[in-house]
Tab-separated table of C-alpha atoms in Angstrom:
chain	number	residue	atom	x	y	z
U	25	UNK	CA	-109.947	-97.229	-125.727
U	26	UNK	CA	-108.799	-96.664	-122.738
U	27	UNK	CA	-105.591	-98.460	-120.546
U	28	UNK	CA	-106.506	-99.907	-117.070
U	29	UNK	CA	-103.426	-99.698	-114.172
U	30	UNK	CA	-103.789	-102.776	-112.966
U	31	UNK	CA	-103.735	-105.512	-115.732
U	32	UNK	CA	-102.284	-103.167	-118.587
U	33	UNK	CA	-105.089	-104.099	-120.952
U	34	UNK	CA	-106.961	-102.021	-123.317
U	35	UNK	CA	-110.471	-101.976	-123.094
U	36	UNK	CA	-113.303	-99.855	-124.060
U	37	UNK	CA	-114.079	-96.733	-121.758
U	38	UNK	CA	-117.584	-98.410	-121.037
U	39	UNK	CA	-115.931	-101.705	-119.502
U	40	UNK	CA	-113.285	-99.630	-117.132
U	41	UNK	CA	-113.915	-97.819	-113.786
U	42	UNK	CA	-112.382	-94.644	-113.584
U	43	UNK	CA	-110.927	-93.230	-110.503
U	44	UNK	CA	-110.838	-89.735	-109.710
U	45	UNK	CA	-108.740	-87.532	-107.789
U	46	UNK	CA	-109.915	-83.713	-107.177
U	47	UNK	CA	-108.433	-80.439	-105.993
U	48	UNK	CA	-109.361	-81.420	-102.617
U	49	UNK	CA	-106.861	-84.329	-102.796
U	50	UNK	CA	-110.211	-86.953	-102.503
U	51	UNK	CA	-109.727	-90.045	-104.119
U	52	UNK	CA	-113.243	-91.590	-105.867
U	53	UNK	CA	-114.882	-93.809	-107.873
U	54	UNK	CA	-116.640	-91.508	-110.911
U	55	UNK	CA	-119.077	-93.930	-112.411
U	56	UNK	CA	-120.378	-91.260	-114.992
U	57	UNK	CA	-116.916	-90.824	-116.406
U	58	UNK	CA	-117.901	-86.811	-116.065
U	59	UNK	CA	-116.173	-85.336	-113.091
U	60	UNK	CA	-113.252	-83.285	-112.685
U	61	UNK	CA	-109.691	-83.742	-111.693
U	62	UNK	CA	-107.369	-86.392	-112.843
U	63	UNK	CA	-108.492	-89.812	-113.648
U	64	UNK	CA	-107.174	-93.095	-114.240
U	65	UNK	CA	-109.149	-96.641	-115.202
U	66	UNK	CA	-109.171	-99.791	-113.516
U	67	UNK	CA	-111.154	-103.054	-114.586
U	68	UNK	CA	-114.421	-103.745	-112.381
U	69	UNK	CA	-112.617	-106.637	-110.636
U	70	UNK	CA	-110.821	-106.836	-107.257
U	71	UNK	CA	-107.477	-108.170	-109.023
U	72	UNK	CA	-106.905	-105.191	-111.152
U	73	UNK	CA	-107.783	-102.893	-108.105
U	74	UNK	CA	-105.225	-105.021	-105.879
U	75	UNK	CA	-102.484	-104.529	-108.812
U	76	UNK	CA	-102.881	-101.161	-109.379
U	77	UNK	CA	-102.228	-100.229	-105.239
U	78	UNK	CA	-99.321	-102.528	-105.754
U	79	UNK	CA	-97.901	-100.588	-108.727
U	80	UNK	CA	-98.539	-97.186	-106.860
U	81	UNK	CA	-101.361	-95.844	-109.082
U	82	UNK	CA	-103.735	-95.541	-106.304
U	83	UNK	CA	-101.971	-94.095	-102.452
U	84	UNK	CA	-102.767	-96.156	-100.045
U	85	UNK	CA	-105.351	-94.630	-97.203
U	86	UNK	CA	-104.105	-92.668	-94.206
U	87	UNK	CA	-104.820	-94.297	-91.010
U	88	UNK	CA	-106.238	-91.365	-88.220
U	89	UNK	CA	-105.442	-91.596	-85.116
């Protein structure tokens, strides 16, 4: 069981998306659940992705100019 960031619920791995970020400082989706670097679980729907930017779980992207 695993916790997603945006609703708070606890859900099977299987059902969450976890989001990865490396050494690099890359932020990305790992859909095998396999990939190094620290992690954190969201629910496959826009709303939990939307709350967990809100809460500060996820940075939001640098603009370049």
């Amino acid at each position: 069981m695993r916790m997603c960031v945006g609703c708070g619920e606890h859900k099977p791995k299987k059902e969450l998306v976890r989001v990865v970020k490396n050494k690099e400082d890359e932020i990305f989706l790992d859909l095998t659940g396999k990939a190094a670097g620290r992690g954190a679980y969201v629910c496959p729907n826009v709303s939990c992705f939307k709350k967990a930017r809100k809460s500060a779980f996820f940075p939001k992207p640098r603009t370049l100019l």
